[in-house]
mmCIF file of C-alpha atoms and ligand atoms in Angstrom:
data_model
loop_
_atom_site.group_PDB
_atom_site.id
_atom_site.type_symbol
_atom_site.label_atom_id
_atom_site.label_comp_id
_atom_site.label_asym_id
_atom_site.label_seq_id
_atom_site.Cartn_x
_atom_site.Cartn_y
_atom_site.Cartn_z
ATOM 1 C CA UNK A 479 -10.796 11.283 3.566
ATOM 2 C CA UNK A 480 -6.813 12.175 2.821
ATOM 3 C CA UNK A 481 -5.610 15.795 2.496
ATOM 4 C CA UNK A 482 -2.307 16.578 1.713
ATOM 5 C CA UNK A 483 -1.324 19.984 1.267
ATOM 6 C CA UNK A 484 1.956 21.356 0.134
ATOM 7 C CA UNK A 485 3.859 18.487 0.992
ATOM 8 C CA UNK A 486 7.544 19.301 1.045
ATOM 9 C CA UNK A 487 10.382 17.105 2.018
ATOM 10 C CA UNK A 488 13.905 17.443 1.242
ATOM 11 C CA UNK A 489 17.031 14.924 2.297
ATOM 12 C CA UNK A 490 20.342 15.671 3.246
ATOM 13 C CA UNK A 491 19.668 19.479 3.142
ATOM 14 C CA UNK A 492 23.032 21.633 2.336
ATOM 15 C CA UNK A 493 24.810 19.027 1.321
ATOM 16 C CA UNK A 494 25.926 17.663 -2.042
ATOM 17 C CA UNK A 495 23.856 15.116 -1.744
ATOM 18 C CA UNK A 496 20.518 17.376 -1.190
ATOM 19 C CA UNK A 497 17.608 16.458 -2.858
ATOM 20 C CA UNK A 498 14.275 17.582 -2.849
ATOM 21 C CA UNK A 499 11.869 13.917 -2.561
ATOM 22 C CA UNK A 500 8.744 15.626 -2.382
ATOM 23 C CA UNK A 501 7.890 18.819 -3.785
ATOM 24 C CA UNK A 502 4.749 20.925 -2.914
ATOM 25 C CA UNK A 503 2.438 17.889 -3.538
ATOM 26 C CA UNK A 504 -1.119 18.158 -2.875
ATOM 27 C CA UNK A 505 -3.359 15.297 -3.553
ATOM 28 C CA UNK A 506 -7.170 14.868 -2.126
ATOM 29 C CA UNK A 507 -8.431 11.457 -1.328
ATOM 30 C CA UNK A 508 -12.439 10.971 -0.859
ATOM 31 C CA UNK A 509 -13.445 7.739 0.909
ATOM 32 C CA UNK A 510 -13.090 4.969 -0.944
ATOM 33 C CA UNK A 511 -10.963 5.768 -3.497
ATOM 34 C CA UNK A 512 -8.683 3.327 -4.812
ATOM 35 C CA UNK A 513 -5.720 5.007 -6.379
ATOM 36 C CA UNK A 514 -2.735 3.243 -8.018
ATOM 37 C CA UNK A 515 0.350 5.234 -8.244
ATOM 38 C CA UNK A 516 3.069 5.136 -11.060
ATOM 39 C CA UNK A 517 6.350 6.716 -11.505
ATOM 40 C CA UNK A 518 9.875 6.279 -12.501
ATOM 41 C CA UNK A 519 12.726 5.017 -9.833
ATOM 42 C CA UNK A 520 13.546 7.729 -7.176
ATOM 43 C CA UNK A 521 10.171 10.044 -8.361
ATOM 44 C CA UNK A 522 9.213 10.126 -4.679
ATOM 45 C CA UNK A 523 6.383 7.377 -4.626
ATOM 46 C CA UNK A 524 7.750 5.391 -1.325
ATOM 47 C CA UNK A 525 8.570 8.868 0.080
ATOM 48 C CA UNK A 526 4.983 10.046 -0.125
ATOM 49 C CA UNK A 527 4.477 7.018 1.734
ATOM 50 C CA UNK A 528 6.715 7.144 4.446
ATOM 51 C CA UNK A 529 5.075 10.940 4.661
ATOM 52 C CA UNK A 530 1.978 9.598 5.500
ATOM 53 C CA UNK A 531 2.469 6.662 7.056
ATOM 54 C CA UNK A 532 4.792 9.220 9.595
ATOM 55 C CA UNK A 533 8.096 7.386 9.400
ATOM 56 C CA UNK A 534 9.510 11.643 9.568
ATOM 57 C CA UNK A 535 7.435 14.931 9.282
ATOM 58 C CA UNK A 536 7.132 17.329 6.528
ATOM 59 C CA UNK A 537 9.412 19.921 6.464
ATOM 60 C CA UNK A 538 6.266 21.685 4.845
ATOM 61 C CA UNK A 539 2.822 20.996 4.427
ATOM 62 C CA UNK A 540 -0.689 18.926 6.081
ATOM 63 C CA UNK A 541 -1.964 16.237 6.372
ATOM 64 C CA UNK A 542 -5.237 15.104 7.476
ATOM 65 C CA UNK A 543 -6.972 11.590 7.339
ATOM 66 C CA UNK A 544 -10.776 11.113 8.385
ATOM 67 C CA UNK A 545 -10.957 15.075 9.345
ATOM 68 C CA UNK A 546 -7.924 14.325 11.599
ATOM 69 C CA UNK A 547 -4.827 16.267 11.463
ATOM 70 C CA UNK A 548 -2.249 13.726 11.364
ATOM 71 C CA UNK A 549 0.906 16.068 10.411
ATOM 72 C CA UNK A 550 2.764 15.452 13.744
ATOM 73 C CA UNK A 551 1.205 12.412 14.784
ATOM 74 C CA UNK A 552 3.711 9.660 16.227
ATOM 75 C CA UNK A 553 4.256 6.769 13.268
ATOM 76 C CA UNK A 554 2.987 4.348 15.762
ATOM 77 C CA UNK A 555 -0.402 5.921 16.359
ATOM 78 C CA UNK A 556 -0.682 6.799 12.518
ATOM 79 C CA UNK A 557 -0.373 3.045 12.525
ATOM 80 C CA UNK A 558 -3.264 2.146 14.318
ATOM 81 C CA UNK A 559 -5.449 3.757 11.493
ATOM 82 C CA UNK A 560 -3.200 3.342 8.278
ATOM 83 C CA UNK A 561 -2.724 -0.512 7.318
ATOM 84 C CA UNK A 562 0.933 -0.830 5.439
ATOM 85 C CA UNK A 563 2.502 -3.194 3.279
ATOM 86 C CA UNK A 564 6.059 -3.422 1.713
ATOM 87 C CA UNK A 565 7.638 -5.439 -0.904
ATOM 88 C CA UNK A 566 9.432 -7.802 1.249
ATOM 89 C CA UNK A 567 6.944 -10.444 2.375
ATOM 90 C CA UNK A 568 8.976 -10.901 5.720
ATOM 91 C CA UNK A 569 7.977 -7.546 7.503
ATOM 92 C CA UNK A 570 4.486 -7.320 8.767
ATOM 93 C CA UNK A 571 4.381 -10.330 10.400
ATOM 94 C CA UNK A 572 6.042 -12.137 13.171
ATOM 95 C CA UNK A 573 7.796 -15.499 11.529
ATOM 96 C CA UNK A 574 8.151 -17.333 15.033
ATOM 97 C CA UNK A 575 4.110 -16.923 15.950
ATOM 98 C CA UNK A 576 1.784 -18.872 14.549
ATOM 99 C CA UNK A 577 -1.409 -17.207 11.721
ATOM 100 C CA UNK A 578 -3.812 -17.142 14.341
ATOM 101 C CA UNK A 579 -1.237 -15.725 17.169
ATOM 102 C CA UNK A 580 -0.429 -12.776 14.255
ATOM 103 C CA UNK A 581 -3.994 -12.150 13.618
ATOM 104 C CA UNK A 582 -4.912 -11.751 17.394
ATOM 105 C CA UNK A 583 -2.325 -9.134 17.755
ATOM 106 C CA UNK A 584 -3.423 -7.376 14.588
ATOM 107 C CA UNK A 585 -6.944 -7.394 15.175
ATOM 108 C CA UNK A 586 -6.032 -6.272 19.162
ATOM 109 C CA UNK A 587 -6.552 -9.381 20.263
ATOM 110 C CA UNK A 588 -3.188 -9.906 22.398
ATOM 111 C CA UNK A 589 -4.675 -9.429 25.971
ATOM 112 C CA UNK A 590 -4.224 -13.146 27.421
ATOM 113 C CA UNK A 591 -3.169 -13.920 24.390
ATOM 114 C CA UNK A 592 0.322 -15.876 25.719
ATOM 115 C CA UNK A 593 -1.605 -17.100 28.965
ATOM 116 C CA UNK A 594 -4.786 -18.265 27.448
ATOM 117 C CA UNK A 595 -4.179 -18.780 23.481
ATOM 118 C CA UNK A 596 -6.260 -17.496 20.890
ATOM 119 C CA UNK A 597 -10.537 -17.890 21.970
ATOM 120 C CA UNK A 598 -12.339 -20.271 19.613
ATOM 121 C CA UNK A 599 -14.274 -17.584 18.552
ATOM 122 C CA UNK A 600 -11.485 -16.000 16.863
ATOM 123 C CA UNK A 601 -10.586 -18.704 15.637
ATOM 124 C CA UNK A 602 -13.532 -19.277 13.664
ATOM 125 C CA UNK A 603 -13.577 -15.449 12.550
ATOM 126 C CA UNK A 604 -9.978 -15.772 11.334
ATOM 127 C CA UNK A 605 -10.601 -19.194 9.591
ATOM 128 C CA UNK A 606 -13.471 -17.692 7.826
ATOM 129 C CA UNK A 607 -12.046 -14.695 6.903
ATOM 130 C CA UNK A 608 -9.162 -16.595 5.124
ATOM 131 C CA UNK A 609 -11.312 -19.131 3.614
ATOM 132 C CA UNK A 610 -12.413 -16.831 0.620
ATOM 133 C CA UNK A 611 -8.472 -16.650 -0.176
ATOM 134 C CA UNK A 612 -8.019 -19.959 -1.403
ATOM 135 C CA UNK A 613 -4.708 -20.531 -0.175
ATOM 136 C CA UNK A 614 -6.096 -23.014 2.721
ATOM 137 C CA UNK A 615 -4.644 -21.068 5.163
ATOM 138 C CA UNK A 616 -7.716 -21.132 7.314
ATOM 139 C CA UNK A 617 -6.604 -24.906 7.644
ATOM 140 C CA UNK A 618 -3.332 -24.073 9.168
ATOM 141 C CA UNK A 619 -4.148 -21.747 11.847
ATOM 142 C CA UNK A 620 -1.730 -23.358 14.134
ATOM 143 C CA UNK A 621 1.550 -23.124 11.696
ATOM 144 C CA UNK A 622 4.147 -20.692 12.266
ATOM 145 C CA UNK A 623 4.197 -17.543 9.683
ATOM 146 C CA UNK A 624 7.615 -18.409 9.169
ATOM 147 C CA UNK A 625 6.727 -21.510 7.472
ATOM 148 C CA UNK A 626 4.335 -19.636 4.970
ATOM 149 C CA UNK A 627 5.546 -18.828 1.192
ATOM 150 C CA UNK A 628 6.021 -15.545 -0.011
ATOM 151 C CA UNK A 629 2.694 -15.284 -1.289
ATOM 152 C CA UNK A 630 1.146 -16.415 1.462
ATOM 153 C CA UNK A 631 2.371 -13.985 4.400
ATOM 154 C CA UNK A 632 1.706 -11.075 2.064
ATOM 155 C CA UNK A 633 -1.807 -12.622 1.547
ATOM 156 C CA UNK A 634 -1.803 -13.029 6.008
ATOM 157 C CA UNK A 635 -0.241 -9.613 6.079
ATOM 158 C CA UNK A 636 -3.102 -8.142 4.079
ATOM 159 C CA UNK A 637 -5.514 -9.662 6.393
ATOM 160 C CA UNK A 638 -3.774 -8.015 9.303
ATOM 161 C CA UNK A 639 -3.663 -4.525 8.482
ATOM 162 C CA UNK A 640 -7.117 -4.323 7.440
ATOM 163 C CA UNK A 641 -8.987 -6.778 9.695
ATOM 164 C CA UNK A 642 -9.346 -3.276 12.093
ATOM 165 C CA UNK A 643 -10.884 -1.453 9.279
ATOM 166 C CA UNK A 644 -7.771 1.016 8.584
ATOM 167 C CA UNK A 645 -8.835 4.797 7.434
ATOM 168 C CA UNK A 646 -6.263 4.432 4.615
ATOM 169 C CA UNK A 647 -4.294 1.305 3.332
ATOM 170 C CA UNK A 648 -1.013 2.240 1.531
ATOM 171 C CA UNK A 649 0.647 -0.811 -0.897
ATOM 172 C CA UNK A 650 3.841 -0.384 -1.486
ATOM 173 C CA UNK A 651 4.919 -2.651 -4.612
ATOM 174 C CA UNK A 652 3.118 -5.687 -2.336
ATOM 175 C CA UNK A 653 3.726 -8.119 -5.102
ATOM 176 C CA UNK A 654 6.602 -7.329 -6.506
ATOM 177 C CA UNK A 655 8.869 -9.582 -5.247
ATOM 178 C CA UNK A 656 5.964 -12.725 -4.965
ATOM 179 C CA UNK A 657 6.325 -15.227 -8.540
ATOM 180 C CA UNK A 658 3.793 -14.216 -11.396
ATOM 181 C CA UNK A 659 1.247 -16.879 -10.170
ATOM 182 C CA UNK A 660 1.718 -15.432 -6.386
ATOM 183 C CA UNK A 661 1.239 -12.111 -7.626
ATOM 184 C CA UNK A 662 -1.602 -12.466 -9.566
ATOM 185 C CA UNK A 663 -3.251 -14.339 -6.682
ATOM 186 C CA UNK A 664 -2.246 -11.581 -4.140
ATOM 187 C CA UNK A 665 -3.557 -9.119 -6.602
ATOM 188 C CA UNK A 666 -6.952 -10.947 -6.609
ATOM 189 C CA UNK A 667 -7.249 -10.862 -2.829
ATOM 190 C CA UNK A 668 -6.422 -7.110 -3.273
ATOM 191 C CA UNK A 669 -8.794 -6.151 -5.107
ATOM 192 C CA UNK A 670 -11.307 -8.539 -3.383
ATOM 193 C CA UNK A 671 -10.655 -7.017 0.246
ATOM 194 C CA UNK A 672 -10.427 -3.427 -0.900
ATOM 195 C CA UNK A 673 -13.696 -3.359 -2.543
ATOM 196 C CA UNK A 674 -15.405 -5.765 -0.465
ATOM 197 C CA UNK A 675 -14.742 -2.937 2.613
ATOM 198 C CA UNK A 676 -14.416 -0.263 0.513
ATOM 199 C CA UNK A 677 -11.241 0.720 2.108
ATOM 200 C CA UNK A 678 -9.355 4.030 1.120
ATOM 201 C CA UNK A 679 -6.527 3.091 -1.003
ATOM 202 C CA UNK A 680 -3.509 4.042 -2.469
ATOM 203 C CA UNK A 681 -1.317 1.124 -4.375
ATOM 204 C CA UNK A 682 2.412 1.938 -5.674
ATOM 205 C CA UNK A 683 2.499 -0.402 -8.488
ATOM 206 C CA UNK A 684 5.618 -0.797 -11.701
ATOM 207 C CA UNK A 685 3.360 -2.640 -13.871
ATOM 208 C CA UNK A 686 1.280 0.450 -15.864
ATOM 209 C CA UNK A 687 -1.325 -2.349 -17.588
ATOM 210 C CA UNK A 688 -1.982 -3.504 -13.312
ATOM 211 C CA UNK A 689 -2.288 0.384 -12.424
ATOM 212 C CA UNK A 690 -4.555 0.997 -15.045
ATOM 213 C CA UNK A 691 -6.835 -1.840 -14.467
ATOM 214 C CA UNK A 692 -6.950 -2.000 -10.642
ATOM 215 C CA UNK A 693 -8.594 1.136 -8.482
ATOM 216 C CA UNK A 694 -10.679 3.594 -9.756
ATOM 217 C CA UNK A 695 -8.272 6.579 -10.194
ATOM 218 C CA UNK A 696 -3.909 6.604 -11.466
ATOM 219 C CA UNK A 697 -1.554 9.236 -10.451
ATOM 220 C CA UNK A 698 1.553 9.757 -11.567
ATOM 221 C CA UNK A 699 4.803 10.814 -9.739
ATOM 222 C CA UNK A 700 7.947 12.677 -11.378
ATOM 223 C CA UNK A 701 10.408 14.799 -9.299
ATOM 224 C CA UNK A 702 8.333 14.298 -6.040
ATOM 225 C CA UNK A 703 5.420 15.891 -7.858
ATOM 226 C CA UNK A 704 2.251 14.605 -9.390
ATOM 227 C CA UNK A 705 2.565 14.916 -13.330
ATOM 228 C CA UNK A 706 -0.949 13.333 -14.100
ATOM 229 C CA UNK A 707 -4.064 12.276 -12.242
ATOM 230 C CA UNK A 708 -6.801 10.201 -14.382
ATOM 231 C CA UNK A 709 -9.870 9.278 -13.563
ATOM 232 C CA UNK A 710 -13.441 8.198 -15.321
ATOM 233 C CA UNK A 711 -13.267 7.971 -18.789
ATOM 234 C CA UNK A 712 -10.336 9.465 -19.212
ATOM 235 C CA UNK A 713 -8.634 6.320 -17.173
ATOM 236 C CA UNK A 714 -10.668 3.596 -19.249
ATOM 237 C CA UNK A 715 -9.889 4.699 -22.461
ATOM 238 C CA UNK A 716 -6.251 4.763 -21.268
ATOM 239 C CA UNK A 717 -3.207 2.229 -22.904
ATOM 240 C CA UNK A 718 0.144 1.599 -21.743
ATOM 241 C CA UNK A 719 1.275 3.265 -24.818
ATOM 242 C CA UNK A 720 -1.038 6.831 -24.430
ATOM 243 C CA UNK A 721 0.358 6.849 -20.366
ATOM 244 C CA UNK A 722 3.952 6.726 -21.558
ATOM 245 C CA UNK A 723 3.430 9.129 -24.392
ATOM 246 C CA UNK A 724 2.151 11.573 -22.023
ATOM 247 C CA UNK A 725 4.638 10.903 -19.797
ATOM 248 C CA UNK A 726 7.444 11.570 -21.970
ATOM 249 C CA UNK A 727 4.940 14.979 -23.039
ATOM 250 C CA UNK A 728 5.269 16.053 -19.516
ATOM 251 C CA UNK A 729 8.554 15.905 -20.075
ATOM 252 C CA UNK A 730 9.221 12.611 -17.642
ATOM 253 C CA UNK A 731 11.966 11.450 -19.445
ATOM 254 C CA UNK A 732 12.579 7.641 -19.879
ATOM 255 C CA UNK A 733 9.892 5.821 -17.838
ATOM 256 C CA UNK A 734 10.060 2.348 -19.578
ATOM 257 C CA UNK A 735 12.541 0.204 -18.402
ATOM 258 C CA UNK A 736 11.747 -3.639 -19.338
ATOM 259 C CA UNK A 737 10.061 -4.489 -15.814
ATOM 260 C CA UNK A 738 7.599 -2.291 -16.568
ATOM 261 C CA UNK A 739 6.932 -2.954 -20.535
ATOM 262 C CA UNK A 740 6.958 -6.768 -19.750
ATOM 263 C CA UNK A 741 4.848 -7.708 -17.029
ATOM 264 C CA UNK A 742 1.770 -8.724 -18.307
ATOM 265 C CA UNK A 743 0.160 -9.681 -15.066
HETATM 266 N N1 ADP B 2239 15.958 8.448 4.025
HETATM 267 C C1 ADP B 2239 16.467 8.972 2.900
HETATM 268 N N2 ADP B 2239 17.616 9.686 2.930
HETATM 269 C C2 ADP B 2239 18.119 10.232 1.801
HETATM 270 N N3 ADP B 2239 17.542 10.155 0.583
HETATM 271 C C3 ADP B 2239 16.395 9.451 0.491
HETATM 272 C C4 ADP B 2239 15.790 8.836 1.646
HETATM 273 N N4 ADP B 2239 14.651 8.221 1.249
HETATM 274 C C5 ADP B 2239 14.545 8.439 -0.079
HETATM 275 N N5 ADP B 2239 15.571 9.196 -0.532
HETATM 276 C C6 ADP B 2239 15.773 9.662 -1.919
HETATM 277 O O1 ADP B 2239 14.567 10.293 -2.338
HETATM 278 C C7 ADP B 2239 14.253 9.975 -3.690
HETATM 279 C C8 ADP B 2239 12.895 9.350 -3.774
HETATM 280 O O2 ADP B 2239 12.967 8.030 -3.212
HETATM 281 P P1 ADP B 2239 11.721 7.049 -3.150
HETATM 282 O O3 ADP B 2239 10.555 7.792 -2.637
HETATM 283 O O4 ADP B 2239 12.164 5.860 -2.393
HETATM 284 O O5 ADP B 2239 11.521 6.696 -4.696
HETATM 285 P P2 ADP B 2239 10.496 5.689 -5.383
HETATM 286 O O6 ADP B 2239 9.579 6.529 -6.224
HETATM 287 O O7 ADP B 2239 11.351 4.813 -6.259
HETATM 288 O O8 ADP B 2239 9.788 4.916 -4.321
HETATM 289 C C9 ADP B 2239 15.379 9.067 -4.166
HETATM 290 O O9 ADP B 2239 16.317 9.856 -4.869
HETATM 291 C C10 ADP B 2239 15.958 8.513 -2.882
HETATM 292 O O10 ADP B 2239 17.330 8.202 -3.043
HETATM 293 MG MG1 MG B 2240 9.752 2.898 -3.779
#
């Protein structure tokens, strides 16, 4: 489904300040896969990201998604087939428009959409599909985004970048900066949608015990390279304490810092 080959990217080039984000990374994606992704501060996770996603080009390398070669493709027509969320619960959707207004746009909805409103038809599509998220959102169809906790866009944002069935969904630390209860709930919707539409996924994630649990398959990231890739039984039988042994093995360096040893969730 996702091919990257030789993926090279290097800021600030010839300067002091060079440094080389990505380096040579290959990683192969088949349909379906739910990958989380690990790695210290600055090891090039959000980078591969931003590689994909096509916010600049390679300097080296592929990419491919679906059998399409995406390595020059325009970020905003990589975006109509890769679903993205960020940290910050306040991009992805538009605060001053109401959850059903956002979720017409997302879903492609937005012809008439300012004359005429939303069609009751959506409506009911939108209200069910929020139902299972037991945040009673599908109640509030009329409120503006902007009104919404933390927890709750990035639950809304969800829904709007995969409602059009994206060809890859890329998480970017989506709950890190929700509350421990938000979190865990956003989490559970994760997992929920993912597998539910068996979406192509690839989750950035500080908390090892949530990368090991969640997906099917755990990469690591060191140096804008990947330093381990488990899957199967090998991933199972893994602990938070065997992952940072080998990580230190690889020669990683100091990957604990207290976020990651202490969240539980
Ligand atoms: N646009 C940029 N310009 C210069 N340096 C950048 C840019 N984006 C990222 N970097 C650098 O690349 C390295 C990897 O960053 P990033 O991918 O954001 O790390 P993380 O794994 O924490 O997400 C860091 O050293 C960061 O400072
Ligand atoms: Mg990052």
């Amino acid at each position: 489904m996702l091919e990257i080959q030789n993926a090279c990217k290097t800021f600030l080039p010839g300067t002091v300040n060079e440094h080389v984000a990505l380096d040579r990374l290959d990683l192969t994606l088949e349909e379906g896969e739910f990958v989380t992704i690990i790695g210290s501060n600055g090891a090039g996770k959000s980078t591969l990201f931003n590689a994909i996603g096509g916010t600049f080009l390679l300097d080296a390398g592929r990419i491919t998604l679906g059998g399409q070669d995406i390595t020059f493709l325009a970020e905003h027509k990589r975006a109509a087939i890769i679903g993205r969320l960020f940290q910050d619960p306040m991009k992805g959707t538009a605060p001053d428009m109401t959850i059903e207004e956002n979720l017409a746009l997302a879903s492609g909805r937005s012809r008439g959409l300012f004359r005429k409103g939303v069609s009751k038809a959506d409506q009911d599509r939108f209200a069910e599909a929020l139902a299972p998220f037991g945040m009673g959102l599908e109640d509030r169809l009329k409120t503006k985004v902007g009104l919404l906790s933390g927890g709750q866009r990035q639950a809304l944002t969800l829904l709007m970048s995969t409602i059009s069935h994206p060809k890859l969904l890329l998480l970017d630390e989506h709950t890190a900066a929700l509350d421990p209860a938000a979190a865990e709930k956003v989490m559970h919707i994760t997992r929920h949608i993912v597998t539910r539409d068996r979406l192509t996924t690839m989750m950035i994630t500080h908390n090892i015990q949530s990368a090991l649990k969640t997906g099917t398959r755990t990469i690591m990231l060191e140096g804008g390279r990947i330093i381990l890739d488990i899957q199967g039984k090998e991933r199972d039988e893994m602990t938070v304490a065997g992952l940072m042994e080998l990580y230190r093995r690889k020669g990683g360096g100091e990957l604990a810092n207290d976020r990651m040893l202490l969240t539980k969730d």
